XYZ file of C-alpha atoms in Angstrom:
770
model
C -26.264 -58.111 -14.115
C -24.223 -55.432 -12.387
C -22.558 -58.005 -10.157
C -21.475 -59.936 -13.261
C -20.093 -56.743 -14.812
C -18.168 -55.924 -11.654
C -16.770 -59.488 -11.522
C -15.547 -59.257 -15.083
C -13.858 -55.906 -14.602
C -12.302 -56.812 -11.250
C -11.128 -60.380 -11.941
C -11.192 -61.142 -15.680
C -10.140 -57.933 -17.395
C -6.614 -59.310 -17.857
C -8.003 -62.289 -19.788
C -9.339 -60.121 -22.596
C -7.432 -60.175 -25.913
C -4.724 -57.517 -26.422
C -6.024 -54.073 -27.375
C -4.482 -54.428 -30.836
C -6.979 -57.150 -31.807
C -10.344 -56.115 -33.231
C -12.219 -58.487 -30.935
C -10.668 -56.765 -27.899
C -11.882 -53.361 -29.065
C -15.449 -54.590 -29.306
C -15.319 -56.253 -25.905
C -13.838 -53.230 -24.146
C -16.324 -50.917 -25.857
C -19.165 -53.150 -24.662
C -17.805 -52.995 -21.120
C -17.613 -49.208 -21.252
C -21.167 -49.023 -22.563
C -22.388 -51.279 -19.801
C -20.589 -49.238 -17.127
C -22.060 -46.028 -18.585
C -25.557 -47.499 -18.653
C -25.375 -48.656 -15.051
C -23.959 -45.248 -14.111
C -26.884 -43.503 -15.766
C -29.391 -45.852 -14.216
C -31.502 -44.259 -11.515
C -32.186 -47.575 -9.758
C -29.546 -47.139 -7.092
C -27.023 -44.360 -6.463
C -24.402 -46.730 -5.082
C -24.582 -48.784 -8.263
C -24.005 -45.668 -10.325
C -21.033 -44.601 -8.223
C -19.467 -48.059 -8.439
C -19.989 -48.078 -12.206
C -18.024 -44.846 -12.492
C -15.181 -46.483 -10.561
C -15.263 -49.389 -13.018
C -14.822 -46.930 -15.888
C -11.626 -45.697 -14.253
C -10.409 -49.315 -13.801
C -10.955 -50.075 -17.468
C -9.225 -46.856 -18.571
C -6.307 -47.401 -16.206
C -5.569 -50.889 -17.503
C -5.936 -50.110 -21.190
C -2.909 -48.376 -22.799
C -4.756 -47.705 -26.043
C -5.406 -43.914 -26.432
C -8.668 -44.564 -28.226
C -9.956 -46.668 -25.370
C -8.959 -43.913 -22.952
C -10.835 -41.380 -25.016
C -13.958 -43.558 -24.997
C -13.743 -43.954 -21.204
C -13.350 -40.217 -20.730
C -16.308 -39.587 -23.021
C -18.455 -41.822 -20.819
C -17.350 -39.839 -17.758
C -18.207 -36.573 -19.499
C -21.643 -38.032 -20.268
C -22.165 -38.961 -16.601
C -20.972 -35.541 -15.404
C -24.249 -34.080 -16.650
C -26.382 -36.390 -14.512
C -29.083 -34.635 -12.549
C -28.075 -36.485 -9.364
C -25.456 -34.527 -7.481
C -23.592 -37.527 -6.137
C -23.241 -39.156 -9.563
C -22.073 -36.111 -11.481
C -19.672 -35.049 -8.730
C -18.175 -38.499 -8.601
C -17.893 -38.504 -12.393
C -16.133 -35.128 -12.417
C -13.643 -36.210 -9.755
C -12.990 -39.521 -11.526
C -12.555 -37.736 -14.851
C -9.821 -35.402 -13.591
C -8.161 -38.143 -11.559
C -7.901 -40.252 -14.699
C -6.485 -37.355 -16.711
C -3.948 -36.455 -14.059
C -2.971 -40.070 -13.454
C -2.130 -40.688 -17.126
C -1.034 -37.166 -18.059
C 2.632 -38.033 -18.500
C 1.763 -40.363 -21.368
C -0.298 -37.884 -23.391
C 0.976 -36.385 -26.610
C 0.351 -32.816 -27.701
C -2.594 -33.870 -29.874
C -4.114 -35.855 -27.009
C -3.761 -32.915 -24.647
C -5.544 -30.709 -27.175
C -8.465 -33.155 -27.433
C -8.679 -33.658 -23.669
C -8.713 -29.950 -22.757
C -10.588 -28.472 -25.703
C -13.201 -31.212 -25.996
C -13.373 -33.194 -22.780
C -12.641 -30.597 -20.092
C -14.387 -27.706 -21.818
C -17.345 -29.945 -22.609
C -17.809 -30.520 -18.896
C -17.244 -26.806 -18.234
C -19.889 -25.677 -20.695
C -22.561 -28.129 -19.645
C -22.118 -27.672 -15.896
C -21.988 -23.893 -16.059
C -25.000 -23.753 -18.375
C -27.057 -25.951 -16.091
C -25.963 -23.891 -13.104
C -27.110 -20.675 -14.757
C -30.451 -22.231 -15.706
C -31.083 -23.365 -12.159
C -30.440 -19.822 -10.913
C -32.971 -18.301 -13.310
C -35.741 -20.901 -13.055
C -38.220 -19.935 -10.375
C -39.977 -22.458 -8.169
C -43.430 -23.479 -9.269
C -45.049 -21.550 -6.445
C -43.222 -18.415 -7.429
C -44.348 -18.507 -11.054
C -47.977 -17.700 -10.201
C -49.461 -14.758 -8.341
C -50.411 -17.126 -5.572
C -48.480 -19.975 -4.104
C -49.408 -23.627 -4.255
C -51.468 -23.279 -1.150
C -53.527 -20.446 -2.670
C -51.989 -17.795 -0.467
C -50.466 -14.600 -1.756
C -46.663 -14.332 -2.222
C -46.769 -10.926 -0.659
C -44.863 -12.220 2.358
C -41.521 -13.605 1.250
C -39.625 -16.232 3.178
C -35.815 -16.094 3.299
C -34.235 -19.542 3.067
C -31.263 -20.085 5.363
C -27.958 -20.570 3.623
C -27.513 -24.050 5.171
C -30.540 -25.336 3.252
C -29.630 -27.228 0.107
C -31.015 -26.253 -3.301
C -30.622 -27.339 -6.892
C -28.693 -24.179 -7.760
C -26.338 -24.680 -4.842
C -25.699 -28.309 -5.898
C -24.779 -27.282 -9.424
C -22.534 -24.549 -8.017
C -20.760 -27.269 -6.011
C -20.192 -29.225 -9.224
C -18.742 -26.115 -10.884
C -16.371 -25.776 -7.950
C -15.190 -29.348 -8.461
C -14.616 -28.708 -12.160
C -12.521 -25.613 -11.410
C -10.507 -27.445 -8.797
C -9.985 -30.276 -11.253
C -8.600 -27.879 -13.873
C -6.506 -26.270 -11.142
C -5.062 -29.656 -10.282
C -4.427 -30.460 -13.942
C -2.563 -27.225 -14.629
C -0.470 -27.490 -11.478
C 0.809 -30.893 -12.566
C 1.237 -30.446 -16.317
C 1.681 -26.729 -17.067
C 5.277 -27.168 -18.196
C 4.262 -29.996 -20.498
C 1.406 -27.981 -21.934
C 3.640 -24.961 -22.369
C 6.023 -26.964 -24.550
C 3.172 -27.710 -26.972
C 3.135 -24.003 -27.885
C 6.743 -24.183 -29.047
C 5.986 -26.954 -31.511
C 2.753 -25.369 -32.731
C 3.465 -23.666 -36.021
C 0.341 -21.491 -36.102
C 0.317 -17.882 -34.937
C -2.198 -18.595 -32.193
C -1.507 -22.010 -30.588
C -4.424 -24.009 -29.293
C -3.180 -23.783 -25.703
C -3.244 -19.964 -25.780
C -6.913 -20.083 -26.798
C -7.601 -22.701 -24.164
C -5.769 -20.609 -21.559
C -7.921 -17.577 -22.258
C -11.022 -19.728 -22.072
C -9.975 -21.058 -18.658
C -9.360 -17.485 -17.499
C -12.800 -16.469 -18.724
C -14.454 -19.365 -16.879
C -12.561 -18.433 -13.718
C -13.471 -14.743 -13.990
C -17.154 -15.516 -14.449
C -17.033 -17.759 -11.374
C -15.207 -15.132 -9.306
C -17.764 -12.451 -10.211
C -20.802 -14.531 -9.231
C -23.432 -12.752 -7.186
C -25.419 -14.133 -4.333
C -24.801 -15.305 -0.809
C -23.327 -18.466 0.635
C -24.673 -20.608 -2.237
C -21.965 -19.221 -4.539
C -19.244 -18.491 -1.978
C -17.154 -21.597 -2.728
C -17.587 -21.026 -6.447
C -16.282 -17.490 -6.164
C -13.344 -18.685 -4.069
C -12.548 -21.393 -6.606
C -12.642 -18.856 -9.444
C -10.300 -16.509 -7.588
C -7.940 -19.390 -6.750
C -7.926 -20.424 -10.404
C -7.024 -16.904 -11.583
C -4.203 -16.602 -9.081
C -2.832 -20.056 -9.915
C -2.791 -19.141 -13.599
C -0.748 -16.020 -12.772
C 1.630 -18.017 -10.588
C 2.127 -20.764 -13.159
C 2.807 -18.396 -16.032
C 5.134 -16.008 -14.179
C 8.906 -16.222 -14.571
C 9.491 -17.706 -11.124
C 6.696 -20.245 -11.392
C 4.388 -21.456 -8.665
C 7.270 -23.186 -6.861
C 8.442 -19.786 -5.614
C 5.320 -19.474 -3.472
C 5.517 -22.942 -1.893
C 6.563 -22.824 1.756
C 9.309 -25.367 2.452
C 8.202 -28.269 4.651
C 9.441 -28.036 8.242
C 8.052 -31.282 9.640
C 8.070 -34.737 8.145
C 10.734 -34.135 5.474
C 12.397 -37.234 4.000
C 9.511 -39.376 5.287
C 7.116 -41.711 3.539
C 4.341 -44.128 4.544
C 5.455 -47.764 4.457
C 2.910 -50.383 5.502
C 0.906 -47.781 7.398
C 3.886 -46.316 9.288
C 6.143 -43.289 8.705
C 9.687 -44.272 7.760
C 12.647 -42.123 6.814
C 13.888 -42.355 3.243
C 17.382 -41.913 1.881
C 18.688 -38.562 0.840
C 19.464 -40.147 -2.482
C 15.817 -39.754 -3.445
C 15.972 -35.986 -3.244
C 19.367 -36.001 -4.958
C 18.061 -38.040 -7.823
C 15.150 -35.681 -8.174
C 17.487 -32.726 -8.289
C 19.642 -34.417 -10.858
C 16.585 -35.150 -12.933
C 15.519 -31.515 -12.846
C 19.013 -30.364 -13.642
C 19.194 -32.675 -16.572
C 15.979 -31.398 -18.154
C 16.466 -29.359 -21.324
C 16.491 -25.574 -20.881
C 13.421 -23.611 -21.877
C 13.805 -21.955 -25.252
C 13.314 -18.258 -25.918
C 10.153 -19.045 -27.881
C 8.629 -20.818 -24.906
C 9.603 -17.963 -22.603
C 7.877 -15.473 -24.892
C 4.713 -17.571 -24.904
C 4.916 -17.845 -21.134
C 5.098 -14.072 -20.827
C 2.091 -13.805 -23.110
C 0.121 -16.191 -20.897
C 1.082 -14.175 -17.817
C -0.052 -10.991 -19.504
C -3.464 -12.553 -20.246
C -3.728 -13.846 -16.678
C -2.822 -10.530 -15.103
C -5.220 -8.668 -17.362
C -7.988 -10.933 -16.105
C -7.049 -9.976 -12.552
C -7.348 -6.370 -13.669
C -10.865 -7.113 -14.916
C -11.669 -8.541 -11.492
C -10.409 -5.321 -9.894
C -12.641 -3.241 -12.160
C -15.546 -5.444 -11.096
C -14.899 -4.760 -7.415
C -14.417 -1.058 -8.014
C -17.681 -0.718 -9.918
C -19.627 -2.296 -7.070
C -21.193 -4.714 -9.483
C -22.208 -7.083 -6.733
C -25.587 -6.014 -5.403
C -26.563 -7.660 -2.164
C -30.012 -9.142 -1.703
C -31.948 -7.041 0.782
C -33.300 -10.064 2.608
C -29.883 -11.653 3.015
C -27.640 -8.579 3.221
C -25.965 -9.758 6.406
C -24.956 -13.077 4.899
C -23.880 -11.497 1.629
C -21.622 -9.075 3.453
C -20.077 -11.945 5.388
C -19.560 -13.909 2.207
C -17.960 -10.897 0.519
C -15.460 -10.609 3.355
C -14.565 -14.293 3.103
C -14.097 -14.042 -0.661
C -11.892 -10.967 -0.319
C -9.879 -12.714 2.386
C -9.272 -15.581 -0.031
C -8.150 -13.053 -2.632
C -5.779 -11.276 -0.219
C -4.128 -14.588 0.721
C -3.707 -15.474 -2.934
C -2.223 -12.072 -3.769
C 0.425 -12.553 -1.102
C 1.427 -15.887 -2.710
C 1.423 -14.288 -6.147
C 3.787 -11.585 -4.906
C 6.144 -14.244 -3.548
C 6.294 -15.734 -7.034
C 6.743 -12.489 -8.942
C 8.576 -10.140 -6.571
C 11.917 -10.563 -8.369
C 10.589 -10.206 -11.916
C 7.095 -9.080 -12.918
C 6.291 -7.333 -9.616
C 9.713 -5.878 -8.909
C 9.807 -2.121 -8.147
C 9.091 0.318 -10.976
C 7.502 -2.343 -13.197
C 4.166 -1.625 -14.867
C 2.652 -4.774 -13.378
C 3.607 -3.611 -9.891
C 1.499 -0.473 -10.081
C -1.585 -2.373 -11.193
C -0.964 -5.028 -8.554
C -0.742 -2.415 -5.810
C -3.962 -0.864 -7.043
C -5.655 -4.275 -6.805
C -4.422 -4.764 -3.237
C -5.708 -1.290 -2.301
C -9.100 -2.051 -3.837
C -9.399 -5.246 -1.812
C -8.452 -3.362 1.356
C -11.147 -0.750 0.747
C -13.879 -3.236 -0.193
C -13.120 -5.532 2.743
C -14.308 -3.050 5.371
C -16.181 -4.439 8.338
C -19.320 -3.171 9.986
C -19.836 0.569 10.411
C -17.987 1.789 13.494
C -15.725 -1.254 13.629
C -12.568 -0.596 15.585
C -10.459 -3.320 14.003
C -9.322 -4.382 10.555
C -10.883 -7.424 8.938
C -8.758 -10.427 8.087
C -8.678 -9.421 4.425
C -7.583 -5.900 5.303
C -4.917 -7.205 7.636
C -3.607 -9.427 4.869
C -3.518 -6.521 2.417
C -1.602 -4.308 4.837
C 0.890 -7.067 5.573
C 1.430 -7.441 1.824
C 1.826 -3.693 1.277
C 4.272 -3.551 4.200
C 6.280 -6.386 2.656
C 6.333 -4.639 -0.705
C 7.433 -1.373 0.895
C 10.222 -3.200 2.733
C 11.335 -4.439 -0.701
C 11.723 -0.836 -1.961
C 8.323 -0.526 -3.606
C 7.549 3.184 -3.937
C 4.161 2.348 -5.486
C 3.117 0.501 -2.304
C 4.271 3.426 -0.174
C 2.271 5.895 -2.272
C -0.884 3.778 -2.038
C -0.490 3.483 1.717
C -0.154 7.258 2.013
C -3.296 7.657 -0.106
C -5.203 5.194 2.093
C -4.052 7.023 5.220
C -5.742 10.273 4.140
C -5.830 12.838 6.931
C -4.669 10.369 9.629
C -1.266 12.093 9.713
C -2.981 15.175 11.176
C -6.087 13.825 12.925
C -7.012 10.965 15.160
C -10.587 9.777 15.587
C -12.257 10.170 18.949
C -12.350 6.702 20.478
C -15.560 7.593 22.319
C -17.412 7.977 19.003
C -17.856 4.514 17.493
C -19.124 5.792 14.165
C -16.133 8.124 13.810
C -13.537 5.337 13.689
C -12.168 4.201 10.319
C -9.445 1.642 11.139
C -7.978 1.489 7.631
C -6.689 5.096 7.663
C -4.698 5.077 10.917
C -3.326 1.618 10.122
C -2.075 2.828 6.740
C -0.529 5.900 8.356
C 1.273 3.690 10.905
C 2.760 1.559 8.141
C 3.974 4.664 6.267
C 5.488 6.118 9.425
C 7.289 2.855 10.184
C 8.568 2.324 6.652
C 9.980 5.847 6.325
C 12.924 4.593 8.353
C 13.555 1.943 5.687
C 16.891 2.774 4.071
C 16.069 0.651 1.011
C 13.417 3.111 -0.061
C 14.679 5.697 -2.517
C 15.020 9.305 -1.410
C 12.907 10.342 -4.381
C 10.013 8.163 -3.147
C 10.138 9.623 0.333
C 10.199 13.156 -1.008
C 7.254 12.505 -3.316
C 5.140 10.816 -0.629
C 5.821 13.561 1.929
C 4.923 16.164 -0.715
C 1.590 14.391 -1.269
C 0.856 14.268 2.453
C 1.585 17.958 2.912
C -0.458 18.779 -0.175
C -3.421 16.964 1.388
C -2.898 19.079 4.494
C -2.882 22.219 2.347
C -6.159 21.197 0.721
C -7.782 20.593 4.073
C -6.480 23.896 5.373
C -8.164 25.590 2.438
C -11.545 24.723 3.947
C -12.884 27.844 5.621
C -14.611 25.764 8.283
C -11.418 23.951 9.280
C -10.983 25.728 12.602
C -14.618 25.167 13.514
C -14.325 21.528 12.600
C -11.260 21.224 14.790
C -13.270 22.282 17.800
C -16.574 20.524 17.125
C -15.886 17.437 15.009
C -15.392 13.908 16.261
C -11.622 13.952 15.808
C -8.604 15.417 17.495
C -5.408 16.983 16.201
C -2.431 14.623 16.370
C 0.993 14.823 14.679
C 2.447 11.636 16.155
C 2.540 9.842 12.793
C 3.568 12.950 10.867
C 6.808 13.397 12.854
C 8.754 10.371 11.495
C 7.484 11.053 7.998
C 8.651 14.695 8.127
C 11.987 13.707 9.595
C 12.661 11.026 6.965
C 11.332 13.038 4.026
C 13.231 16.254 4.770
C 16.401 14.280 5.453
C 16.026 12.588 2.061
C 15.530 15.998 0.392
C 18.748 17.227 2.033
C 20.700 14.127 0.939
C 19.477 14.523 -2.631
C 20.638 18.135 -2.850
C 23.965 17.543 -1.130
C 24.832 14.496 -3.226
C 27.615 14.443 -5.765
C 25.406 13.750 -8.771
C 23.374 16.539 -10.335
C 19.663 16.272 -9.699
C 17.325 15.697 -12.645
C 15.063 18.641 -13.345
C 11.958 16.753 -12.235
C 13.512 15.740 -8.914
C 14.823 19.243 -8.306
C 11.330 20.641 -8.920
C 9.871 18.053 -6.529
C 12.308 19.125 -3.796
C 11.423 22.788 -4.279
C 7.729 21.962 -4.065
C 8.361 19.970 -0.919
C 9.983 22.940 0.818
C 7.146 25.201 -0.274
C 4.638 22.783 1.211
C 6.740 22.429 4.335
C 6.845 26.172 5.007
C 3.131 26.452 4.318
C 2.412 23.650 6.776
C 4.650 25.210 9.414
C 3.058 28.638 8.900
C -0.426 27.188 9.450
C 0.634 25.224 12.509
C 2.152 28.364 14.034
C -0.684 30.705 13.107
C -2.567 32.530 15.920
C -5.746 30.598 15.270
C -4.082 27.230 15.837
C -1.333 27.789 18.422
C -3.805 27.442 21.261
C -5.435 24.390 19.648
C -2.101 22.691 18.979
C -0.966 23.014 22.554
C -3.941 21.513 24.376
C -1.697 18.782 25.737
C 1.953 18.246 26.375
C 2.276 15.355 23.920
C 1.002 17.445 21.002
C 3.409 20.264 21.904
C 6.267 17.742 21.954
C 5.368 16.637 18.438
C 5.388 20.277 17.338
C 8.873 20.667 18.804
C 10.072 17.644 16.790
C 8.541 19.019 13.589
C 10.187 22.429 14.067
C 13.527 20.732 14.784
C 13.231 18.603 11.626
C 12.606 21.727 9.524
C 15.456 23.791 11.025
C 18.021 20.958 10.861
C 17.359 20.225 7.189
C 16.503 23.721 5.941
C 18.494 24.926 2.956
C 20.688 27.997 3.366
C 18.726 29.751 0.637
C 15.577 29.330 2.766
C 17.044 30.538 6.072
C 15.464 33.967 5.780
C 11.951 32.644 5.038
C 12.248 30.031 7.745
C 13.443 32.694 10.202
C 10.359 34.797 9.482
C 8.079 31.811 10.229
C 9.882 30.983 13.461
C 9.808 34.608 14.530
C 6.047 34.694 13.948
C 5.797 31.440 15.895
C 7.456 32.936 18.948
C 5.220 36.013 18.790
C 2.031 33.978 18.365
C 3.013 31.606 21.169
C 3.593 34.472 23.593
C 0.316 36.137 22.539
C -1.615 32.910 23.096
C -0.032 32.390 26.505
C -0.761 35.945 27.658
C -4.335 35.681 26.425
C -4.773 32.450 28.363
C -3.545 33.829 31.678
C -5.620 36.969 31.216
C -8.870 35.201 30.376
C -8.697 32.436 32.976
C -10.330 33.377 36.254
C -8.974 30.363 38.043
C -5.802 28.414 37.613
C -6.845 24.844 36.943
C -4.867 21.886 35.615
C -5.928 22.641 32.031
C -4.544 26.186 32.224
C -1.202 25.020 33.530
C -1.039 22.336 30.825
C -1.788 24.840 28.043
C 0.882 27.209 29.341
C 3.459 24.412 29.327
C 2.563 23.495 25.786
C 2.779 27.064 24.543
C 6.170 27.530 26.204
C 7.423 24.337 24.520
C 6.445 25.693 21.107
C 7.981 29.096 21.927
C 11.246 27.453 22.982
C 11.371 25.252 19.876
C 10.919 28.277 17.582
C 13.606 30.187 19.485
C 16.055 27.292 19.237
C 15.415 27.063 15.504
C 16.155 30.757 15.103
C 19.415 30.348 16.984
C 20.465 27.559 14.637
C 19.726 29.156 11.288
C 20.114 32.888 12.075
C 22.578 33.228 15.036
C 23.308 36.761 16.227
C 20.991 38.178 13.580
C 18.860 41.260 14.043
C 15.749 39.062 13.853
C 16.941 36.858 16.713
C 17.973 39.780 18.860
C 14.650 41.497 18.282
C 12.667 38.322 19.198
C 14.633 37.802 22.434
C 14.421 41.455 23.381
C 10.621 41.473 22.920
C 10.244 38.198 24.824
C 12.302 39.394 27.785
C 10.519 42.732 27.855
C 7.138 40.982 27.974
C 8.427 38.614 30.643
C 9.676 41.482 32.825
C 6.318 43.197 32.428
C 4.447 40.062 33.541
C 6.733 39.503 36.519
C 6.478 43.109 37.717
C 2.709 43.330 37.286
C 0.782 45.190 40.003
C -2.307 42.975 40.060
C -2.309 39.821 42.165
C -2.339 37.420 39.252
C 0.167 34.715 40.024
C -0.384 33.100 36.615
C 1.148 36.144 34.899
C 4.187 35.964 37.166
C 4.570 32.242 36.462
C 4.307 32.857 32.723
C 6.933 35.647 32.838
C 9.306 33.428 34.762
C 8.734 30.512 32.358
C 9.490 32.747 29.348
C 12.651 34.067 30.964
C 13.861 30.594 31.907
C 13.258 29.379 28.320
C 15.256 32.271 26.838
C 18.147 31.749 29.276
C 18.150 28.014 28.586
C 18.323 28.515 24.846
C 21.082 31.149 25.069
C 23.181 28.858 27.263
C 22.660 25.736 25.146
C 23.675 27.339 21.852
C 27.225 28.378 21.096
C 28.433 31.705 19.663
C 25.533 33.885 20.872
C 27.648 36.348 22.867
C 26.639 39.290 20.684
C 22.973 38.492 21.231
C 23.511 38.298 24.987
C 25.230 41.694 24.941
C 22.303 43.095 22.915
C 19.825 42.095 25.658
C 22.260 42.735 28.521
C 19.990 45.360 30.075
C 16.951 43.089 30.241
C 19.031 40.253 31.692
C 20.358 42.537 34.436
C 16.783 43.422 35.442
C 16.035 39.721 35.914
C 18.804 39.307 38.457
C 16.628 41.027 41.049
C 13.501 38.882 40.754
C 12.247 36.788 43.665
C 12.465 33.458 41.815
C 15.736 31.878 42.938
C 15.945 29.515 39.965
C 15.529 32.362 37.485
C 18.139 34.508 39.237
C 20.551 31.588 39.169
C 20.009 30.933 35.468
C 20.524 34.585 34.564
C 23.657 34.784 36.677
C 25.103 31.657 35.060
C 24.345 33.098 31.627
C 25.987 36.415 32.374
C 28.940 34.787 34.105
C 29.589 32.695 31.077
C 30.030 35.780 28.924
C 33.561 37.216 28.784
C 32.618 40.889 28.606
C 36.189 42.028 28.198
C 36.691 39.779 25.225
C 33.352 40.755 23.783
C 34.080 44.472 24.237
C 37.566 44.043 22.813
C 36.128 42.165 19.859
C 33.521 44.893 19.461
C 36.184 47.628 19.589
C 38.276 45.711 17.086
C 35.361 45.320 14.732
C 34.558 49.038 15.208
C 38.134 50.042 14.334
C 38.048 47.763 11.313
C 34.773 49.321 10.271
C 36.230 52.840 10.698
C 39.293 51.897 8.671
C 37.067 50.522 5.945
C 35.045 53.726 6.064
C 38.191 55.893 5.751
C 39.405 53.740 2.888
C 36.061 54.132 1.231
C 36.178 57.930 1.673
C 39.712 58.071 0.225
C 38.715 55.955 -2.711
C 35.633 58.115 -3.190
C 37.784 61.255 -3.275
C 40.079 59.674 -5.865
C 37.094 58.776 -7.992
C 35.704 62.299 -7.761
C 39.093 63.744 -8.850
C 39.220 61.282 -11.721
C 35.692 62.300 -12.755
C 36.728 65.998 -12.770
C 39.695 65.224 -15.000
C 37.509 63.299 -17.389
C 35.013 66.158 -17.441
C 37.786 68.652 -18.378
C 38.982 66.372 -21.157
C 35.420 66.100 -22.430
C 35.097 69.892 -22.522
C 38.348 70.232 -24.513
C 37.203 67.642 -27.005
C 33.882 69.393 -27.503
C 35.684 72.708 -28.209
C 37.935 71.030 -30.775
C 34.939 69.490 -32.467
C 33.186 72.897 -32.632
C 36.287 74.563 -34.212
C 36.605 71.745 -36.736
C 32.965 72.041 -37.797
C 33.245 75.858 -38.138
C 36.335 75.616 -40.377
C 34.654 73.022 -42.508
C 31.649 75.302 -43.037
C 33.845 78.234 -44.204
C 35.782 76.127 -46.643
């Protein structure tokens, strides 16, 4: 019988009467019923699969919409078959038939197909899938298994083993992919149905929300590898909905073809086609009617619903709703990483679609999108102690880097938050469990992107302020110094240097600009400088100078930080900054002297520490020379430093380290005084100490001091000093003369006051008599 049916459909379907005749309707209905019956028959799977193909043949050759509906109804009926092969084939055939004839459907037909046909398959397949997950095997329903043995010892089934629940999950995946395919091909056509729908809530909006709900439920499935593809399909569906409904459309995320363009298969071989094909396509697109404002508003509404569903997925990940099975925790963790990797790839495509509109900087959607990317990066962590980022994390960081390059301040702020304390600490590579790769990677991205000129100065200032605030919070911990010496991390300012340089430069450009700063920005700049001075004061404190200078590289970073502060410091902050730098020089010298005094032997570590301390001392001294040249503070610092250096050089004990330290201090002072201009007055102020250094044994030091003194024109300096003294004396004489004039004027006014008081007394006496 089936062979006869196949013969009729293959060879004699064209001989049936036209669909308009009543006899044709009965014949075609009988054929559909026969195909459905053979498809439902459990005699042979191949027969059932072939019968489903015959349904498609009948539907494809019959232009009557009612006949198409009957054929689709038979496919929906077969999509609930308990045999996996049959229902999967039916689902694929169903969506292929819909997509193949979609251009011919009217709005009412689309409504019936999606709301009745597609959702009917959705509901039945998802319901059966849930039932199969909850139904226990027969052996598990009794205290003892089928063999009479206790179920005390559980057996974990490997993920590669097939099961009924896994088979229904596969069918759900095929349904989601079918809807995905349908929307990709006909979204524009379905969107136009909303414009012609006169009700407040068009049917397609309701259907859209229902599709989003199906996709969200699939994406939030729990379990191991059995549901991995279902979760991926749900995530892909959510992202496709966002891409389709955004302003740019899904075309914006399609990578242009690089190989095989203008080619088609002709008789099994690739042949080039004319450019006229592409031109005709372009002309066709250009000739299509423009989208109305009503349709655009509905499209925005659909995007809002889609993005809100993505937000719900983010809340799901943040709440840790997915509990791993203890017996299969390893596989579940692996599945979670693969699912998050799929999500990170999709988010990158979504950003390509929306970067110019919905996800452009300073948009509300952008902040939520960045939060979703950050959540994925956190949840996609690898094994404990892993030294490298996972694929999902790498994708998230690449996306955040791209967003930051496109002037996204929200992405920069999230990266700084993910970095945490990595701007001040680096994990010890010898301690596997101390490594958290996400933090240093985020800090590297922030440090690199601070050189991006497209980022606003306000964003850089705000991010740097947050970073320094985090440092201030950590410094508030009373056990910070102890942690620095005993914890599994080391101090490092390598990533802080470019951030400080860029942030302080932006603060300077904001204040020196022509436009007046808003009150909020001005307050942010003031807070930034407060945080900067606090950070510098802590870095230069006695308890940390020795720790900061354990190696030459760290001392070099400190020099760059001090230079960034002094170059960009505001004039109103010169005095406060000078006090910090002065304390830094004193603390550096104290740490160096303590080191040479406490060390019994001069090893490589001692020499290295001394070099680092001298670097910090020199950086502080250079900063003082820049912001407070020839000031009393600078002269006092240099005088104290040279006096200590002379004392170390002329020490009686046979401690060569003290002599080396004294010479290093002296060389640093001379180098700074020679490199800076206009410090003649300071040199004259410490002339006596410099003369004492001309008699030391160190030839290099004597040469440096001689060059410094020879570069000073004493005659000009003395002449300038005499001139300033004479001007001061003249000003003093002028002040005395003016003072005398004022005293004489006061005496005259006092005499006039006495006369007036006498006249008043006489007047009052005469008035009393009269």
